[in-house]
PDB file of C-alpha atoms in Angstrom:
ATOM      1  CA  UNK A1010     -27.366 -14.825 -21.858  1.00  0.00           C
ATOM      2  CA  UNK A1011     -27.482 -17.507 -19.228  1.00  0.00           C
ATOM      3  CA  UNK A1012     -26.162 -17.140 -15.720  1.00  0.00           C
ATOM      4  CA  UNK A1013     -22.543 -18.046 -15.099  1.00  0.00           C
ATOM      5  CA  UNK A1014     -22.255 -18.574 -11.356  1.00  0.00           C
ATOM      6  CA  UNK A1015     -25.100 -19.376  -9.019  1.00  0.00           C
ATOM      7  CA  UNK A1016     -23.067 -20.448  -5.991  1.00  0.00           C
ATOM      8  CA  UNK A1017     -23.210 -18.154  -2.987  1.00  0.00           C
ATOM      9  CA  UNK A1018     -19.898 -16.621  -1.978  1.00  0.00           C
ATOM     10  CA  UNK A1019     -19.828 -15.681   1.703  1.00  0.00           C
ATOM     11  CA  UNK A1020     -17.615 -12.833   2.849  1.00  0.00           C
ATOM     12  CA  UNK A1021     -18.200 -12.584   6.555  1.00  0.00           C
ATOM     13  CA  UNK A1022     -21.954 -12.046   6.860  1.00  0.00           C
ATOM     14  CA  UNK A1023     -22.307 -10.785   3.264  1.00  0.00           C
ATOM     15  CA  UNK A1024     -23.599 -13.138   0.577  1.00  0.00           C
ATOM     16  CA  UNK A1025     -22.771 -12.698  -3.110  1.00  0.00           C
ATOM     17  CA  UNK A1026     -24.456 -14.616  -5.909  1.00  0.00           C
ATOM     18  CA  UNK A1027     -22.871 -13.866  -9.282  1.00  0.00           C
ATOM     19  CA  UNK A1028     -25.339 -13.708 -12.150  1.00  0.00           C
ATOM     20  CA  UNK A1029     -23.018 -12.611 -14.968  1.00  0.00           C
ATOM     21  CA  UNK A1030     -19.247 -12.828 -14.590  1.00  0.00           C
ATOM     22  CA  UNK A1031     -17.957 -10.408 -17.199  1.00  0.00           C
ATOM     23  CA  UNK A1032     -14.398 -11.677 -16.754  1.00  0.00           C
ATOM     24  CA  UNK A1033     -15.495 -15.128 -17.932  1.00  0.00           C
ATOM     25  CA  UNK A1034     -18.106 -14.225 -20.536  1.00  0.00           C
ATOM     26  CA  UNK A1035     -16.319 -11.314 -22.184  1.00  0.00           C
ATOM     27  CA  UNK A1036     -19.267  -9.053 -21.356  1.00  0.00           C
ATOM     28  CA  UNK A1037     -18.606  -5.356 -20.815  1.00  0.00           C
ATOM     29  CA  UNK A1038     -20.009  -5.618 -17.277  1.00  0.00           C
ATOM     30  CA  UNK A1039     -20.679  -8.096 -14.499  1.00  0.00           C
ATOM     31  CA  UNK A1040     -23.727  -8.446 -12.280  1.00  0.00           C
ATOM     32  CA  UNK A1041     -24.317 -10.023  -8.897  1.00  0.00           C
ATOM     33  CA  UNK A1042     -26.897 -10.080  -6.127  1.00  0.00           C
ATOM     34  CA  UNK A1043     -25.579  -8.944  -2.764  1.00  0.00           C
ATOM     35  CA  UNK A1044     -27.328  -9.680   0.533  1.00  0.00           C
ATOM     36  CA  UNK A1045     -26.349  -7.390   3.408  1.00  0.00           C
ATOM     37  CA  UNK A1046     -27.619  -8.515   6.818  1.00  0.00           C
ATOM     38  CA  UNK A1047     -28.538  -6.087   9.594  1.00  0.00           C
ATOM     39  CA  UNK A1048     -25.500  -4.442  11.149  1.00  0.00           C
ATOM     40  CA  UNK A1049     -23.106  -5.437   8.353  1.00  0.00           C
ATOM     41  CA  UNK A1050     -20.297  -2.994   7.622  1.00  0.00           C
ATOM     42  CA  UNK A1051     -18.331  -3.880   4.571  1.00  0.00           C
ATOM     43  CA  UNK A1052     -16.268  -3.517   2.483  1.00  0.00           C
ATOM     44  CA  UNK A1053     -13.573  -1.233   3.859  1.00  0.00           C
ATOM     45  CA  UNK A1054     -13.475   2.163   2.138  1.00  0.00           C
ATOM     46  CA  UNK A1055     -11.871   1.720  -1.263  1.00  0.00           C
ATOM     47  CA  UNK A1056     -11.799   2.934  -4.838  1.00  0.00           C
ATOM     48  CA  UNK A1057     -11.349   1.280  -8.223  1.00  0.00           C
ATOM     49  CA  UNK A1058     -11.293   2.191 -11.887  1.00  0.00           C
ATOM     50  CA  UNK A1059     -14.656   0.679 -12.770  1.00  0.00           C
ATOM     51  CA  UNK A1060     -18.163   2.110 -12.549  1.00  0.00           C
ATOM     52  CA  UNK A1061     -20.452   0.597  -9.934  1.00  0.00           C
ATOM     53  CA  UNK A1062     -24.246   0.669 -10.080  1.00  0.00           C
ATOM     54  CA  UNK A1063     -26.547  -0.493  -7.286  1.00  0.00           C
ATOM     55  CA  UNK A1064     -30.268  -1.205  -7.423  1.00  0.00           C
ATOM     56  CA  UNK A1065     -31.904  -1.957  -4.072  1.00  0.00           C
ATOM     57  CA  UNK A1066     -34.192  -4.959  -4.591  1.00  0.00           C
ATOM     58  CA  UNK A1067     -35.349  -5.272  -0.982  1.00  0.00           C
ATOM     59  CA  UNK A1068     -34.747  -3.639   2.389  1.00  0.00           C
ATOM     60  CA  UNK A1069     -32.548  -0.605   2.999  1.00  0.00           C
ATOM     61  CA  UNK A1070     -28.857   0.213   3.234  1.00  0.00           C
ATOM     62  CA  UNK A1071     -26.519   3.165   3.434  1.00  0.00           C
ATOM     63  CA  UNK A1072     -23.824   4.071   0.895  1.00  0.00           C
ATOM     64  CA  UNK A1073     -20.840   6.329   1.485  1.00  0.00           C
ATOM     65  CA  UNK A1074     -19.752   7.779  -1.859  1.00  0.00           C
ATOM     66  CA  UNK A1075     -17.041  10.426  -1.758  1.00  0.00           C
ATOM     67  CA  UNK A1076     -18.254  12.974   0.795  1.00  0.00           C
ATOM     68  CA  UNK A1077     -21.912  11.941   0.515  1.00  0.00           C
ATOM     69  CA  UNK A1078     -23.991   9.582   2.624  1.00  0.00           C
ATOM     70  CA  UNK A1079     -26.812   8.080   0.598  1.00  0.00           C
ATOM     71  CA  UNK A1080     -29.761   6.113   1.970  1.00  0.00           C
ATOM     72  CA  UNK A1081     -31.067   3.418  -0.363  1.00  0.00           C
ATOM     73  CA  UNK A1082     -34.422   1.688   0.051  1.00  0.00           C
ATOM     74  CA  UNK A1083     -36.301  -0.727  -2.198  1.00  0.00           C
ATOM     75  CA  UNK A1084     -36.355   0.657  -5.739  1.00  0.00           C
ATOM     76  CA  UNK A1085     -33.541   3.178  -5.208  1.00  0.00           C
ATOM     77  CA  UNK A1086     -30.344   3.298  -7.248  1.00  0.00           C
ATOM     78  CA  UNK A1087     -26.797   4.440  -6.608  1.00  0.00           C
ATOM     79  CA  UNK A1088     -23.940   5.218  -8.972  1.00  0.00           C
ATOM     80  CA  UNK A1089     -20.267   5.321  -7.992  1.00  0.00           C
ATOM     81  CA  UNK A1090     -17.961   6.773 -10.661  1.00  0.00           C
ATOM     82  CA  UNK A1091     -14.494   5.324 -11.267  1.00  0.00           C
ATOM     83  CA  UNK A1092     -11.884   6.387  -8.728  1.00  0.00           C
ATOM     84  CA  UNK A1093     -14.340   7.623  -6.074  1.00  0.00           C
ATOM     85  CA  UNK A1094     -13.849   6.351  -2.501  1.00  0.00           C
ATOM     86  CA  UNK A1095     -16.872   4.387  -1.323  1.00  0.00           C
ATOM     87  CA  UNK A1096     -18.195   1.868   1.198  1.00  0.00           C
ATOM     88  CA  UNK A1097     -21.573   0.734   2.539  1.00  0.00           C
ATOM     89  CA  UNK A1098     -23.324  -0.621   5.567  1.00  0.00           C
ATOM     90  CA  UNK A1099     -26.717  -1.764   6.771  1.00  0.00           C
ATOM     91  CA  UNK A1100     -27.661  -0.031  10.028  1.00  0.00           C
ATOM     92  CA  UNK A1101     -31.246  -1.290   9.754  1.00  0.00           C
ATOM     93  CA  UNK A1102     -33.053  -4.199  11.413  1.00  0.00           C
ATOM     94  CA  UNK A1103     -33.638  -6.275   8.251  1.00  0.00           C
ATOM     95  CA  UNK A1104     -31.449  -7.572   5.447  1.00  0.00           C
ATOM     96  CA  UNK A1105     -31.003  -5.641   2.227  1.00  0.00           C
ATOM     97  CA  UNK A1106     -30.746  -7.297  -1.185  1.00  0.00           C
ATOM     98  CA  UNK A1107     -28.995  -5.288  -3.874  1.00  0.00           C
ATOM     99  CA  UNK A1108     -28.260  -5.861  -7.547  1.00  0.00           C
ATOM    100  CA  UNK A1109     -24.691  -4.717  -8.282  1.00  0.00           C
ATOM    101  CA  UNK A1110     -23.327  -4.027 -11.756  1.00  0.00           C
ATOM    102  CA  UNK A1111     -19.620  -3.333 -12.281  1.00  0.00           C
ATOM    103  CA  UNK A1112     -18.239  -2.114 -15.589  1.00  0.00           C
ATOM    104  CA  UNK A1113     -15.781  -3.466 -16.326  1.00  0.00           C
ATOM    105  CA  UNK A1114     -16.287  -6.412 -14.012  1.00  0.00           C
ATOM    106  CA  UNK A1115     -13.744  -7.554 -11.423  1.00  0.00           C
ATOM    107  CA  UNK A1116     -15.268 -11.048 -11.488  1.00  0.00           C
ATOM    108  CA  UNK A1117     -16.493 -13.639  -9.016  1.00  0.00           C
ATOM    109  CA  UNK A1118     -12.964 -14.937  -8.412  1.00  0.00           C
ATOM    110  CA  UNK A1119     -12.075 -11.710  -6.603  1.00  0.00           C
ATOM    111  CA  UNK A1120     -14.811 -12.372  -4.031  1.00  0.00           C
ATOM    112  CA  UNK A1121     -13.748 -16.027  -3.703  1.00  0.00           C
ATOM    113  CA  UNK A1122     -10.168 -14.915  -3.044  1.00  0.00           C
ATOM    114  CA  UNK A1123     -11.283 -12.396  -0.396  1.00  0.00           C
ATOM    115  CA  UNK A1124     -13.487 -15.058   1.200  1.00  0.00           C
ATOM    116  CA  UNK A1125     -10.523 -17.450   1.371  1.00  0.00           C
ATOM    117  CA  UNK A1126      -8.366 -14.809   3.091  1.00  0.00           C
ATOM    118  CA  UNK A1127     -11.067 -14.076   5.672  1.00  0.00           C
ATOM    119  CA  UNK A1128     -11.674 -17.795   6.321  1.00  0.00           C
ATOM    120  CA  UNK A1129      -8.295 -18.005   8.054  1.00  0.00           C
ATOM    121  CA  UNK A1130      -8.969 -14.937  10.206  1.00  0.00           C
ATOM    122  CA  UNK A1131      -8.627 -11.217   9.632  1.00  0.00           C
ATOM    123  CA  UNK A1132      -5.383 -10.360   7.844  1.00  0.00           C
ATOM    124  CA  UNK A1133      -5.404  -6.784   6.526  1.00  0.00           C
ATOM    125  CA  UNK A1134      -2.098  -7.229   4.671  1.00  0.00           C
ATOM    126  CA  UNK A1135      -3.294 -10.296   2.745  1.00  0.00           C
ATOM    127  CA  UNK A1136      -6.704  -8.719   2.091  1.00  0.00           C
ATOM    128  CA  UNK A1137      -5.017  -5.569   0.785  1.00  0.00           C
ATOM    129  CA  UNK A1138      -2.798  -7.663  -1.496  1.00  0.00           C
ATOM    130  CA  UNK A1139      -5.842  -9.416  -3.001  1.00  0.00           C
ATOM    131  CA  UNK A1140      -7.652  -6.118  -3.463  1.00  0.00           C
ATOM    132  CA  UNK A1141      -4.639  -4.565  -5.228  1.00  0.00           C
ATOM    133  CA  UNK A1142      -4.292  -7.607  -7.493  1.00  0.00           C
ATOM    134  CA  UNK A1143      -7.833  -6.915  -8.771  1.00  0.00           C
ATOM    135  CA  UNK A1144      -7.330  -3.151  -9.103  1.00  0.00           C
ATOM    136  CA  UNK A1145      -8.979  -2.025  -5.860  1.00  0.00           C
ATOM    137  CA  UNK A1146      -7.284   0.517  -3.636  1.00  0.00           C
ATOM    138  CA  UNK A1147      -7.849   0.483   0.134  1.00  0.00           C
ATOM    139  CA  UNK A1148      -8.129   3.879   1.754  1.00  0.00           C
ATOM    140  CA  UNK A1149      -6.690   4.450   5.244  1.00  0.00           C
ATOM    141  CA  UNK A1150      -9.537   5.118   7.733  1.00  0.00           C
ATOM    142  CA  UNK A1151      -8.498   8.735   8.446  1.00  0.00           C
ATOM    143  CA  UNK A1152      -8.326   9.540   4.719  1.00  0.00           C
ATOM    144  CA  UNK A1153     -11.523   7.694   3.853  1.00  0.00           C
ATOM    145  CA  UNK A1154     -13.978  10.022   5.530  1.00  0.00           C
ATOM    146  CA  UNK A1155     -16.636   7.311   5.073  1.00  0.00           C
ATOM    147  CA  UNK A1156     -18.328   4.812   7.372  1.00  0.00           C
TER     148      UNK A1156
END
C-alpha cells in the first residue's frame, strides 16, 4: 500500500505526517508520524471509541492513560483502549518522534480541521465542536486526572 498523505500538518508545535489515512483508503486503521518538540503538552485530555497504539521511534515522551503515567523512550510502545481518557506531553529536552496507529482511523482531515481552528487563535468551543464531530470527547481538567 502506498502512502496517502505526506504533507505535514502543524497543530501548534506538533507535527503530523499521515502515512495511511484509513478514512480515505478503506483500511481498518490509519497511521501517522507525530513529532513532539520539547515542552509540548497536547492534546487536551480526551477519549474516543478507537484503539490507539504508539511506537516511540526517537526521543522520549510521557503518556497519561487512565490513572497511569507511562514513560516512553525509543523502542517503547503504548496502547490506549477505546473509551479511556488519555493525553501526552514531552517534558524532555529533545523532540520525540512517534508512530501512531488508530483503529478505526479518524483521518488526516480531523487534524487539518483542528489546525485551522488553532490558526485563528485558541477557541475551546470551536475546538471541542471539531473534536465531537470526529467522535472525540474532551474531558474537563478536574475530571481528567491527567497532565
